Amino acid sequence: MLAGLHRLSGVDGRPADRPVPPAAGRTFSLPDLGEGLTEAELLEWKVEVGDPVAHDQVVAEVETAKSVVTLPSPFAGTVTALHCPAGEVVRVGAPLLSVAEPDNASGAVLTGYGTGASERWSPSHARQEGGVEASDARVAMRATAEKFLRAHRDTPSVTIWADVDATGLLAERASRGAGLLALLARACLTGLAEFPEFNSRVDSDRGEVVRLSRVHLGFAAQTPKGLVVPVVRDADRLPLDALAAELRRLTDLARQDALPVGHRTGGTFTLNNYGVFEVDGATPLLNHPQVAMLGVGRVTDRPWAVDGRVEVRKVVSLSLTFDHRVCDGGTAAGFLRHVVDAVGGGSVGGG
């Protein structure tokens, strides 16, 4: 009898057997993660049915089109049900897990989540606590915040850059009828064929760099709901005209908030045109788990030496941010030089 009591109480450091309650209580649904995101892939459950869970404890990890996000529970109690398996794509508002709360639970909801729709903090939510003035406002962090932190912490990234005379590239755009983005994308793709180090992944557990056989090109697209990164699948297999058409198609779908799931994730290299924001350069964080990103600044009129003369030319700054674990600076300079020469020569179209 004493042994039986020990099993029930969990004494001597042994966990007690946990009865699994029926699927009841409060249900935590996938919250609005912001920036126009409507769904996420459930990567991993951090809890199981029958587990006790504390308020604000991480219960799942999901991946959106922009980041990997950990989800804390807005309820405390015992997990009674997991409503979807790992690997499934879940829409915002769909149930994730149910929790049976203690009888004395207050039903408090985690900051930034609502009881149904998304709720964000405003000045009216602020209160005097821990030295925070009543007039201070609290707002939820962006959905990408955790990914940015991980990228900065875990990736030894380096950025190099060069200015290039893009006058010929602009002339090629006019003559071929292809957009500037498509021409820059083609220059990146030919560069990746020559320097495959930048189309790879780092397997930290095995201490290996995995070079990928296919190029899925991500590109930054500004939409009414914020920045989105559509992915052109097998971009390296597309001729210029088809590549330009696919870039236009995916940009339109992104602006309509209708981008298919298969074109939201899985990018292997990113082209980031921050010139649309009227800036010349940047040192962006890599889009984990990618190991490289080409940045493009604005095109401006600048004095430029041409055959010993100074002329006003269309000049653009190109930057390459890369994971220093995959190569040294000489290889990175070789890739950037390839793109610079293609742009400066005004002949990046290829097939």
Coordinates of C-alpha atoms in Angstrom, one line a residue:
M1 CA 0.0 0.0 0.0
L2 CA 2.9 2.4 0.8
A3 CA 4.4 1.7 -2.5
G4 CA 1.2 2.6 -4.2
L5 CA 1.0 5.9 -2.3
H6 CA 4.6 6.6 -3.4
R7 CA 3.7 6.1 -7.0
L8 CA 0.7 8.4 -6.7
S9 CA 2.6 11.2 -4.9
G10 CA 5.8 11.0 -6.8
V11 CA 8.1 10.9 -3.7
D12 CA 11.8 10.0 -3.8
G13 CA 12.2 12.1 -7.0
R14 CA 10.1 9.7 -9.1
P15 CA 7.3 11.5 -11.1
A16 CA 3.8 10.6 -10.2
D17 CA 1.6 8.9 -12.9
R18 CA -0.4 11.7 -14.5
P19 CA -4.0 10.9 -15.3
V20 CA -4.9 12.3 -18.7
P21 CA -8.0 14.5 -18.4
P22 CA -10.6 14.6 -21.1
A23 CA -10.2 17.2 -23.9
A24 CA -11.9 20.1 -22.1
G25 CA -11.1 23.5 -20.7
R26 CA -9.8 26.5 -22.6
T27 CA -8.5 26.2 -26.1
F28 CA -5.4 28.2 -27.3
S29 CA -5.8 29.0 -31.0
L30 CA -3.0 30.2 -33.4
P31 CA -2.8 33.9 -32.7
D32 CA -2.4 36.7 -35.2
L33 CA 1.4 36.8 -35.6
G34 CA 1.3 40.2 -37.3
E35 CA 2.7 41.6 -40.6
G36 CA -0.2 40.1 -42.6
L37 CA 0.7 36.5 -41.9
T38 CA -2.3 34.2 -42.1
E39 CA -0.9 30.8 -41.3
A40 CA 2.2 29.0 -39.9
E41 CA 3.7 25.5 -40.0
L42 CA 3.8 23.7 -36.7
L43 CA 7.4 22.6 -36.3
E44 CA 7.4 21.1 -32.9
W45 CA 5.3 20.6 -29.8
K46 CA 7.1 21.4 -26.5
V47 CA 4.4 19.6 -24.4
E48 CA 2.3 16.5 -24.5
V49 CA -1.3 15.6 -23.4
G50 CA -1.3 15.3 -19.7
D51 CA 1.6 17.7 -19.1
P52 CA 1.2 20.5 -16.6
V53 CA 1.7 23.9 -18.3
A54 CA 2.4 27.3 -16.7
H55 CA 1.1 30.7 -17.9
D56 CA 3.6 32.0 -20.5
Q57 CA 5.4 28.6 -20.9
V58 CA 6.5 27.9 -24.4
V59 CA 4.3 25.1 -25.8
A60 CA 5.0 25.0 -29.5
E61 CA 7.4 26.3 -32.2
V62 CA 5.9 27.4 -35.6
E63 CA 7.4 28.7 -38.8
T64 CA 5.9 31.6 -40.7
A65 CA 6.9 33.0 -44.1
K66 CA 9.3 35.3 -42.2
S67 CA 10.5 33.5 -39.0
V68 CA 10.5 30.7 -36.6
V69 CA 8.3 31.7 -33.6
T70 CA 7.9 30.2 -30.2
L71 CA 4.4 30.3 -28.8
P72 CA 3.8 30.7 -25.0
S73 CA 0.6 29.4 -23.5
P74 CA -1.9 32.1 -22.4
F75 CA -3.4 29.6 -19.9
A76 CA -2.1 27.6 -16.9
G77 CA -3.3 24.1 -16.1
T78 CA -3.1 20.6 -17.7
V79 CA -2.8 19.9 -21.4
T80 CA -5.9 17.9 -22.5
A81 CA -5.6 17.9 -26.3
L82 CA -3.2 18.8 -29.1
H83 CA -5.3 19.6 -32.1
C84 CA -2.8 19.2 -34.9
P85 CA 0.3 17.2 -35.5
A86 CA 3.8 18.6 -36.1
G87 CA 4.4 19.4 -39.8
E88 CA 0.9 20.6 -40.4
V89 CA 0.1 24.1 -41.7
V90 CA -2.3 25.9 -39.4
R91 CA -4.4 28.9 -40.2
V92 CA -4.6 31.9 -37.8
G93 CA -7.5 31.2 -35.4
A94 CA -7.4 27.4 -35.7
P95 CA -7.2 25.5 -32.4
L96 CA -3.7 24.4 -31.3
L97 CA -4.2 22.9 -27.8
S98 CA -6.7 22.7 -25.0
V99 CA -5.8 23.3 -21.3
A100 CA -7.9 22.3 -18.3
E101 CA -7.4 25.1 -15.8
P102 CA -7.4 24.9 -12.0
D103 CA -10.7 25.7 -10.4
N104 CA -9.3 29.0 -9.1
A105 CA -7.8 30.1 -12.4
S106 CA -8.4 33.7 -13.4
G107 CA -8.3 33.0 -17.1
A108 CA -5.8 35.7 -17.7
V109 CA -4.6 36.1 -21.3
L110 CA -1.0 36.6 -22.4
T111 CA 0.0 40.1 -23.5
G112 CA -0.3 40.4 -27.3
Y113 CA -2.8 37.6 -27.7
G114 CA -6.6 38.1 -27.6
T115 CA -9.4 35.8 -26.6
G116 CA -10.2 35.5 -30.2
A117 CA -8.8 38.2 -32.5
S118 CA -5.3 39.6 -32.0
E119 CA -5.0 42.1 -29.2
R120 CA -2.2 44.6 -28.9
W121 CA -1.3 46.9 -26.0
S122 CA -2.1 50.6 -26.1
P123 CA -1.5 53.3 -23.5
S124 CA -4.8 52.4 -21.9
H125 CA -3.4 49.0 -21.0
A126 CA -0.3 50.5 -19.3
R127 CA -0.1 50.5 -15.5
Q128 CA 2.2 51.5 -12.7
E129 CA 4.4 48.4 -12.1
G130 CA 8.1 47.9 -11.5
G131 CA 9.0 51.6 -12.1
V132 CA 7.0 51.8 -15.4
E133 CA 4.9 55.0 -15.5
A134 CA 1.2 54.7 -16.1
S135 CA 1.5 56.7 -19.3
D136 CA 4.0 54.3 -20.8
A137 CA 2.7 52.0 -23.6
R138 CA 3.4 48.3 -24.1
V139 CA 3.2 46.8 -27.6
A140 CA 3.8 43.3 -28.7
M141 CA 7.1 42.5 -30.3
R142 CA 7.2 41.7 -34.0
A143 CA 6.7 38.1 -35.0
T144 CA 10.2 38.2 -36.5
A145 CA 11.9 39.3 -33.3
E146 CA 13.0 35.9 -32.0
K147 CA 14.4 35.0 -35.4
F148 CA 16.4 38.2 -35.6
L149 CA 17.9 37.5 -32.2
R150 CA 18.9 34.0 -33.1
A151 CA 20.4 35.1 -36.4
H152 CA 22.5 37.8 -34.7
R153 CA 23.5 35.4 -31.9
D154 CA 24.2 32.2 -33.8
T155 CA 25.5 33.3 -37.2
P156 CA 29.0 34.9 -37.7
S157 CA 27.8 37.1 -40.6
V158 CA 30.0 39.5 -42.5
T159 CA 28.9 42.2 -45.0
I160 CA 31.1 43.4 -47.9
W161 CA 30.0 45.9 -50.6
A162 CA 31.0 47.6 -53.8
D163 CA 29.7 50.4 -56.0
V164 CA 29.0 49.7 -59.6
D165 CA 28.0 51.7 -62.7
A166 CA 24.6 50.4 -63.6
T167 CA 24.0 52.6 -66.7
G168 CA 24.4 49.6 -69.0
L169 CA 22.1 47.5 -66.8
L170 CA 19.3 50.1 -67.1
A171 CA 19.8 50.2 -70.8
E172 CA 19.5 46.4 -70.9
R173 CA 16.3 46.7 -68.9
A174 CA 14.8 49.0 -71.5
S175 CA 16.0 46.9 -74.5
R176 CA 14.9 43.5 -73.2
G177 CA 11.7 44.6 -71.4
A178 CA 12.7 42.8 -68.3
G179 CA 12.5 44.4 -64.8
L180 CA 15.6 45.4 -62.9
L181 CA 14.8 42.8 -60.2
A182 CA 14.8 40.0 -62.8
L183 CA 18.2 41.2 -64.2
L184 CA 19.7 41.3 -60.7
A185 CA 18.2 37.9 -59.9
R186 CA 19.8 36.5 -63.0
A187 CA 23.2 37.9 -62.0
C188 CA 22.9 36.3 -58.6
L189 CA 21.9 32.9 -60.1
T190 CA 24.9 32.8 -62.4
G191 CA 27.0 33.8 -59.5
L192 CA 25.6 30.9 -57.4
A193 CA 26.4 28.5 -60.2
E194 CA 30.1 29.6 -60.0
F195 CA 30.1 29.9 -56.2
P196 CA 27.8 27.2 -54.7
E197 CA 29.0 27.9 -51.2
F198 CA 26.3 30.6 -51.0
N199 CA 23.5 28.2 -51.8
S200 CA 24.0 26.0 -48.8
R201 CA 23.0 25.2 -45.2
V202 CA 25.2 24.8 -42.1
D203 CA 24.7 21.5 -40.2
S204 CA 26.1 22.6 -36.9
D205 CA 25.5 19.2 -35.2
R206 CA 27.7 17.4 -37.8
G207 CA 30.1 20.3 -38.4
E208 CA 29.3 20.3 -42.2
V209 CA 28.2 22.7 -44.9
V210 CA 25.5 21.1 -47.0
R211 CA 25.5 22.5 -50.6
L212 CA 22.1 22.4 -52.1
S213 CA 21.3 21.1 -55.6
R214 CA 18.4 23.5 -56.3
V215 CA 18.2 27.3 -56.0
H216 CA 15.0 28.6 -54.5
L217 CA 15.3 32.4 -54.7
G218 CA 13.7 34.6 -52.1
F219 CA 13.2 38.2 -52.8
A220 CA 11.9 41.1 -50.7
A221 CA 8.5 42.5 -51.7
Q222 CA 6.8 45.4 -50.1
T223 CA 3.1 44.9 -49.6
P224 CA 0.3 47.0 -47.9
K225 CA 0.7 44.7 -44.9
G226 CA 4.5 44.9 -44.7
L227 CA 7.5 43.2 -46.0
V228 CA 7.0 39.7 -47.5
V229 CA 9.7 37.3 -49.0
P230 CA 8.2 35.2 -51.8
V231 CA 10.2 32.3 -53.0
V232 CA 10.8 31.5 -56.7
R233 CA 11.2 27.7 -56.8
D234 CA 14.0 26.3 -59.0
A235 CA 14.9 29.8 -60.1
D236 CA 18.2 28.6 -61.6
R237 CA 16.3 26.6 -64.2
L238 CA 14.2 29.5 -65.5
P239 CA 15.2 31.6 -68.6
L240 CA 15.1 35.3 -68.0
D241 CA 11.7 35.9 -69.5
A242 CA 10.2 33.1 -67.3
L243 CA 12.0 34.3 -64.3
A244 CA 10.8 37.9 -64.8
A245 CA 7.2 36.6 -65.2
E246 CA 7.4 34.5 -62.0
L247 CA 8.8 37.5 -60.0
R248 CA 5.9 39.6 -61.2
R249 CA 3.3 36.9 -60.5
L250 CA 4.6 36.3 -57.0
T251 CA 4.8 40.0 -56.2
D252 CA 1.2 40.5 -57.3
L253 CA 0.0 37.5 -55.2
A254 CA 2.0 38.8 -52.2
R255 CA 0.3 42.2 -52.4
Q256 CA -3.1 40.5 -52.6
D257 CA -2.2 38.4 -49.5
A258 CA -2.7 35.3 -51.7
L259 CA 0.8 33.9 -51.8
P260 CA 0.6 30.0 -51.9
V261 CA 2.3 28.2 -49.0
G262 CA 4.9 26.6 -51.3
H263 CA 6.2 30.1 -52.2
R264 CA 6.4 31.4 -48.6
T265 CA 9.2 29.2 -47.2
G266 CA 12.1 27.1 -48.4
G267 CA 14.3 29.9 -49.9
T268 CA 18.0 29.1 -50.3
F269 CA 19.3 32.6 -51.1
T270 CA 17.7 36.0 -50.8
L271 CA 17.8 39.1 -53.0
N272 CA 17.0 42.1 -50.9
N273 CA 16.3 45.4 -52.8
Y274 CA 16.3 48.0 -50.0
G275 CA 16.9 50.7 -52.6
V276 CA 13.1 51.2 -52.7
F277 CA 13.4 52.8 -49.3
E278 CA 15.8 55.4 -50.7
V279 CA 18.9 54.1 -48.9
D280 CA 22.3 53.3 -50.3
G281 CA 23.3 50.4 -48.2
A282 CA 22.6 48.1 -45.2
T283 CA 24.1 45.3 -43.2
P284 CA 21.0 43.0 -43.0
L285 CA 20.6 39.9 -40.9
L286 CA 20.6 36.7 -42.8
N287 CA 17.3 34.9 -43.4
H288 CA 18.1 31.8 -41.3
P289 CA 18.9 29.0 -42.3
Q290 CA 20.2 30.7 -45.5
V291 CA 23.9 31.6 -45.5
A292 CA 23.9 34.6 -47.9
M293 CA 21.9 37.6 -49.1
L294 CA 22.6 40.1 -51.8
G295 CA 21.5 43.6 -51.0
V296 CA 20.8 46.3 -53.6
G297 CA 20.7 50.0 -52.7
R298 CA 19.1 52.9 -54.6
V299 CA 20.3 53.9 -58.1
T300 CA 21.6 57.5 -58.0
D301 CA 23.3 59.9 -60.4
R302 CA 27.0 60.2 -59.4
P303 CA 30.2 61.3 -60.9
W304 CA 32.1 58.3 -62.3
A305 CA 35.4 57.9 -64.1
V306 CA 34.9 56.6 -67.7
D307 CA 37.9 56.2 -69.9
G308 CA 39.8 58.9 -68.0
R309 CA 36.8 61.3 -68.1
V310 CA 34.4 62.1 -65.3
E311 CA 30.7 61.5 -66.3
V312 CA 27.4 61.5 -64.5
R313 CA 26.4 57.8 -64.4
K314 CA 23.7 55.7 -62.8
V315 CA 25.5 54.1 -59.8
V316 CA 24.2 51.5 -57.3
S317 CA 25.8 49.9 -54.2
L318 CA 25.7 46.1 -54.0
S319 CA 26.4 44.3 -50.7
L320 CA 26.8 40.6 -49.9
T321 CA 26.1 39.4 -46.3
F322 CA 27.3 35.9 -45.7
D323 CA 27.9 33.3 -43.0
H324 CA 31.6 33.3 -42.5
R325 CA 31.5 29.6 -41.6
V326 CA 30.8 28.6 -45.3
C327 CA 33.8 30.4 -46.9
D328 CA 36.5 33.0 -46.5
G329 CA 36.4 36.6 -47.6
G330 CA 38.2 35.8 -50.9
T331 CA 35.4 33.6 -52.0
A332 CA 32.8 36.1 -50.9
A333 CA 34.6 38.8 -52.9
G334 CA 34.7 36.6 -55.9
F335 CA 30.9 36.1 -55.8
L336 CA 30.2 39.9 -55.3
R337 CA 32.7 40.7 -58.1
H338 CA 30.9 38.3 -60.4
V339 CA 27.6 40.2 -59.8
V340 CA 29.3 43.6 -60.0
D341 CA 30.9 42.7 -63.4
A342 CA 27.6 41.4 -64.7
V343 CA 25.8 44.6 -63.7
G344 CA 28.6 46.9 -64.8
G345 CA 28.8 45.1 -68.1
G346 CA 25.1 45.4 -68.7
S347 CA 24.8 41.8 -69.9
V348 CA 23.2 39.7 -67.2
G349 CA 20.3 38.3 -69.2
G350 CA 21.7 35.0 -70.2
G351 CA 19.2 32.5 -71.6

